[in-house]
Amino acid sequence: MGDIIQEKIDRVLDRIQDPQTGMTMSQLGLVEKIRYVEKSQKLIVFFNRLGHSKACCAALNMVLLADFETAIKSGLKAEFPQFSIALADFSHT
């Protein structure tokens, strides 16, 4: 991935904040990696979906993560209108 693309991605992740804590996506560490597929002009965002949560927290985590995913997808689309944006789960296996 080129330096310019990486810088733009970093700026997007630094702009999106958790409304409860004020922490950015970069600080929260929910995005494990982003892959750029040059041939198809696609960015694939790999999420760490908050690890293993207790059942009582799982629903809340899903709602928060859905908001983050929407914000990241919108932010990346604004920076890279020519790219398609895909979201994927990050697996440590």
JSON list of C-alpha atoms in Angstrom, two decimals:
[
{"chain": "A", "resi": 1, "resn": "MET", "atom": "CA", "xyz": [0.00, 0.00, 0.00]},
{"chain": "A", "resi": 2, "resn": "GLY", "atom": "CA", "xyz": [1.36, 3.39, -0.91]},
{"chain": "A", "resi": 3, "resn": "ASP", "atom": "CA", "xyz": [2.37, 5.94, 1.73]},
{"chain": "A", "resi": 4, "resn": "ILE", "atom": "CA", "xyz": [-0.28, 8.42, 0.59]},
{"chain": "A", "resi": 5, "resn": "ILE", "atom": "CA", "xyz": [-3.05, 5.83, 0.89]},
{"chain": "A", "resi": 6, "resn": "GLN", "atom": "CA", "xyz": [-1.78, 4.75, 4.33]},
{"chain": "A", "resi": 7, "resn": "GLU", "atom": "CA", "xyz": [-1.67, 8.36, 5.54]},
{"chain": "A", "resi": 8, "resn": "LYS", "atom": "CA", "xyz": [-5.26, 8.95, 4.41]},
{"chain": "A", "resi": 9, "resn": "ILE", "atom": "CA", "xyz": [-6.43, 5.75, 6.12]},
{"chain": "A", "resi": 10, "resn": "ASP", "atom": "CA", "xyz": [-4.66, 6.76, 9.34]},
{"chain": "A", "resi": 11, "resn": "ARG", "atom": "CA", "xyz": [-6.35, 10.17, 9.22]},
{"chain": "A", "resi": 12, "resn": "VAL", "atom": "CA", "xyz": [-9.78, 8.55, 8.83]},
{"chain": "A", "resi": 13, "resn": "LEU", "atom": "CA", "xyz": [-9.15, 6.22, 11.81]},
{"chain": "A", "resi": 14, "resn": "ASP", "atom": "CA", "xyz": [-7.91, 9.17, 13.88]},
{"chain": "A", "resi": 15, "resn": "ARG", "atom": "CA", "xyz": [-11.10, 11.18, 13.15]},
{"chain": "A", "resi": 16, "resn": "ILE", "atom": "CA", "xyz": [-13.65, 8.55, 14.19]},
{"chain": "A", "resi": 17, "resn": "GLN", "atom": "CA", "xyz": [-14.28, 8.66, 17.93]},
{"chain": "A", "resi": 18, "resn": "ASP", "atom": "CA", "xyz": [-16.19, 6.54, 20.39]},
{"chain": "A", "resi": 19, "resn": "PRO", "atom": "CA", "xyz": [-18.81, 8.95, 21.80]},
{"chain": "A", "resi": 20, "resn": "GLN", "atom": "CA", "xyz": [-18.58, 7.39, 25.28]},
{"chain": "A", "resi": 21, "resn": "THR", "atom": "CA", "xyz": [-14.81, 7.47, 25.79]},
{"chain": "A", "resi": 22, "resn": "GLY", "atom": "CA", "xyz": [-13.68, 9.99, 23.18]},
{"chain": "A", "resi": 23, "resn": "MET", "atom": "CA", "xyz": [-11.05, 7.48, 22.04]},
{"chain": "A", "resi": 24, "resn": "THR", "atom": "CA", "xyz": [-10.36, 7.20, 18.32]},
{"chain": "A", "resi": 25, "resn": "MET", "atom": "CA", "xyz": [-10.55, 4.03, 16.26]},
{"chain": "A", "resi": 26, "resn": "SER", "atom": "CA", "xyz": [-6.75, 4.01, 16.20]},
{"chain": "A", "resi": 27, "resn": "GLN", "atom": "CA", "xyz": [-6.63, 4.10, 20.01]},
{"chain": "A", "resi": 28, "resn": "LEU", "atom": "CA", "xyz": [-9.32, 1.44, 20.44]},
{"chain": "A", "resi": 29, "resn": "GLY", "atom": "CA", "xyz": [-7.49, -1.03, 18.22]},
{"chain": "A", "resi": 30, "resn": "LEU", "atom": "CA", "xyz": [-10.64, -2.48, 16.66]},
{"chain": "A", "resi": 31, "resn": "VAL", "atom": "CA", "xyz": [-9.18, -2.32, 13.15]},
{"chain": "A", "resi": 32, "resn": "GLU", "atom": "CA", "xyz": [-6.53, -5.01, 12.92]},
{"chain": "A", "resi": 33, "resn": "LYS", "atom": "CA", "xyz": [-5.46, -4.25, 9.36]},
{"chain": "A", "resi": 34, "resn": "ILE", "atom": "CA", "xyz": [-6.60, -2.80, 6.07]},
{"chain": "A", "resi": 35, "resn": "ARG", "atom": "CA", "xyz": [-5.72, -4.47, 2.80]},
{"chain": "A", "resi": 36, "resn": "TYR", "atom": "CA", "xyz": [-5.63, -2.57, -0.47]},
{"chain": "A", "resi": 37, "resn": "VAL", "atom": "CA", "xyz": [-6.40, -4.61, -3.59]},
{"chain": "A", "resi": 38, "resn": "GLU", "atom": "CA", "xyz": [-5.04, -2.44, -6.36]},
{"chain": "A", "resi": 39, "resn": "LYS", "atom": "CA", "xyz": [-6.41, -4.48, -9.28]},
{"chain": "A", "resi": 40, "resn": "SER", "atom": "CA", "xyz": [-10.02, -4.10, -8.12]},
{"chain": "A", "resi": 41, "resn": "GLN", "atom": "CA", "xyz": [-9.49, -0.77, -6.28]},
{"chain": "A", "resi": 42, "resn": "LYS", "atom": "CA", "xyz": [-10.84, -2.18, -3.05]},
{"chain": "A", "resi": 43, "resn": "LEU", "atom": "CA", "xyz": [-10.07, -1.57, 0.61]},
{"chain": "A", "resi": 44, "resn": "ILE", "atom": "CA", "xyz": [-10.80, -4.47, 2.95]},
{"chain": "A", "resi": 45, "resn": "VAL", "atom": "CA", "xyz": [-11.08, -3.48, 6.63]},
{"chain": "A", "resi": 46, "resn": "PHE", "atom": "CA", "xyz": [-10.40, -6.34, 9.07]},
{"chain": "A", "resi": 47, "resn": "PHE", "atom": "CA", "xyz": [-12.03, -5.90, 12.49]},
{"chain": "A", "resi": 48, "resn": "ASN", "atom": "CA", "xyz": [-11.26, -7.44, 15.85]},
{"chain": "A", "resi": 49, "resn": "ARG", "atom": "CA", "xyz": [-14.84, -7.71, 17.06]},
{"chain": "A", "resi": 50, "resn": "LEU", "atom": "CA", "xyz": [-14.10, -6.95, 20.72]},
{"chain": "A", "resi": 51, "resn": "GLY", "atom": "CA", "xyz": [-12.85, -10.44, 21.50]},
{"chain": "A", "resi": 52, "resn": "HIS", "atom": "CA", "xyz": [-14.87, -12.69, 23.75]},
{"chain": "A", "resi": 53, "resn": "SER", "atom": "CA", "xyz": [-17.58, -10.78, 25.57]},
{"chain": "A", "resi": 54, "resn": "LYS", "atom": "CA", "xyz": [-19.93, -11.87, 28.29]},
{"chain": "A", "resi": 55, "resn": "ALA", "atom": "CA", "xyz": [-23.45, -12.53, 27.04]},
{"chain": "A", "resi": 56, "resn": "CYS", "atom": "CA", "xyz": [-24.81, -9.41, 28.71]},
{"chain": "A", "resi": 57, "resn": "CYS", "atom": "CA", "xyz": [-22.34, -7.22, 26.85]},
{"chain": "A", "resi": 58, "resn": "ALA", "atom": "CA", "xyz": [-22.53, -8.93, 23.46]},
{"chain": "A", "resi": 59, "resn": "ALA", "atom": "CA", "xyz": [-25.63, -7.05, 22.26]},
{"chain": "A", "resi": 60, "resn": "LEU", "atom": "CA", "xyz": [-24.20, -3.68, 23.27]},
{"chain": "A", "resi": 61, "resn": "ASN", "atom": "CA", "xyz": [-20.87, -4.52, 21.62]},
{"chain": "A", "resi": 62, "resn": "MET", "atom": "CA", "xyz": [-22.66, -5.44, 18.38]},
{"chain": "A", "resi": 63, "resn": "VAL", "atom": "CA", "xyz": [-24.54, -2.13, 18.32]},
{"chain": "A", "resi": 64, "resn": "LEU", "atom": "CA", "xyz": [-21.38, -0.12, 19.00]},
{"chain": "A", "resi": 65, "resn": "LEU", "atom": "CA", "xyz": [-19.40, -2.05, 16.43]},
{"chain": "A", "resi": 66, "resn": "ALA", "atom": "CA", "xyz": [-22.10, -1.55, 13.81]},
{"chain": "A", "resi": 67, "resn": "ASP", "atom": "CA", "xyz": [-21.85, 2.22, 14.40]},
{"chain": "A", "resi": 68, "resn": "PHE", "atom": "CA", "xyz": [-18.05, 2.09, 14.11]},
{"chain": "A", "resi": 69, "resn": "GLU", "atom": "CA", "xyz": [-18.24, 0.04, 10.93]},
{"chain": "A", "resi": 70, "resn": "THR", "atom": "CA", "xyz": [-20.65, 2.52, 9.36]},
{"chain": "A", "resi": 71, "resn": "ALA", "atom": "CA", "xyz": [-18.45, 5.46, 10.36]},
{"chain": "A", "resi": 72, "resn": "ILE", "atom": "CA", "xyz": [-15.29, 3.81, 9.02]},
{"chain": "A", "resi": 73, "resn": "LYS", "atom": "CA", "xyz": [-16.94, 2.83, 5.76]},
{"chain": "A", "resi": 74, "resn": "SER", "atom": "CA", "xyz": [-18.31, 6.37, 5.29]},
{"chain": "A", "resi": 75, "resn": "GLY", "atom": "CA", "xyz": [-14.97, 7.98, 6.21]},
{"chain": "A", "resi": 76, "resn": "LEU", "atom": "CA", "xyz": [-12.98, 5.78, 3.85]},
{"chain": "A", "resi": 77, "resn": "LYS", "atom": "CA", "xyz": [-15.51, 6.28, 1.04]},
{"chain": "A", "resi": 78, "resn": "ALA", "atom": "CA", "xyz": [-15.19, 10.05, 1.46]},
{"chain": "A", "resi": 79, "resn": "GLU", "atom": "CA", "xyz": [-11.36, 9.83, 1.21]},
{"chain": "A", "resi": 80, "resn": "PHE", "atom": "CA", "xyz": [-11.36, 7.21, -1.55]},
{"chain": "A", "resi": 81, "resn": "PRO", "atom": "CA", "xyz": [-14.54, 7.66, -3.63]},
{"chain": "A", "resi": 82, "resn": "GLN", "atom": "CA", "xyz": [-13.09, 5.52, -6.42]},
{"chain": "A", "resi": 83, "resn": "PHE", "atom": "CA", "xyz": [-12.54, 2.50, -4.11]},
{"chain": "A", "resi": 84, "resn": "SER", "atom": "CA", "xyz": [-15.04, -0.05, -2.92]},
{"chain": "A", "resi": 85, "resn": "ILE", "atom": "CA", "xyz": [-14.93, -0.67, 0.83]},
{"chain": "A", "resi": 86, "resn": "ALA", "atom": "CA", "xyz": [-15.45, -4.12, 2.35]},
{"chain": "A", "resi": 87, "resn": "LEU", "atom": "CA", "xyz": [-15.59, -5.16, 5.99]},
{"chain": "A", "resi": 88, "resn": "ALA", "atom": "CA", "xyz": [-14.32, -8.49, 7.30]},
{"chain": "A", "resi": 89, "resn": "ASP", "atom": "CA", "xyz": [-13.70, -10.24, 10.61]},
{"chain": "A", "resi": 90, "resn": "PHE", "atom": "CA", "xyz": [-10.10, -10.62, 11.65]},
{"chain": "A", "resi": 91, "resn": "SER", "atom": "CA", "xyz": [-9.22, -14.12, 12.80]},
{"chain": "A", "resi": 92, "resn": "HIS", "atom": "CA", "xyz": [-6.21, -14.78, 14.99]},
{"chain": "A", "resi": 93, "resn": "THR", "atom": "CA", "xyz": [-6.09, -18.38, 13.79]}
]
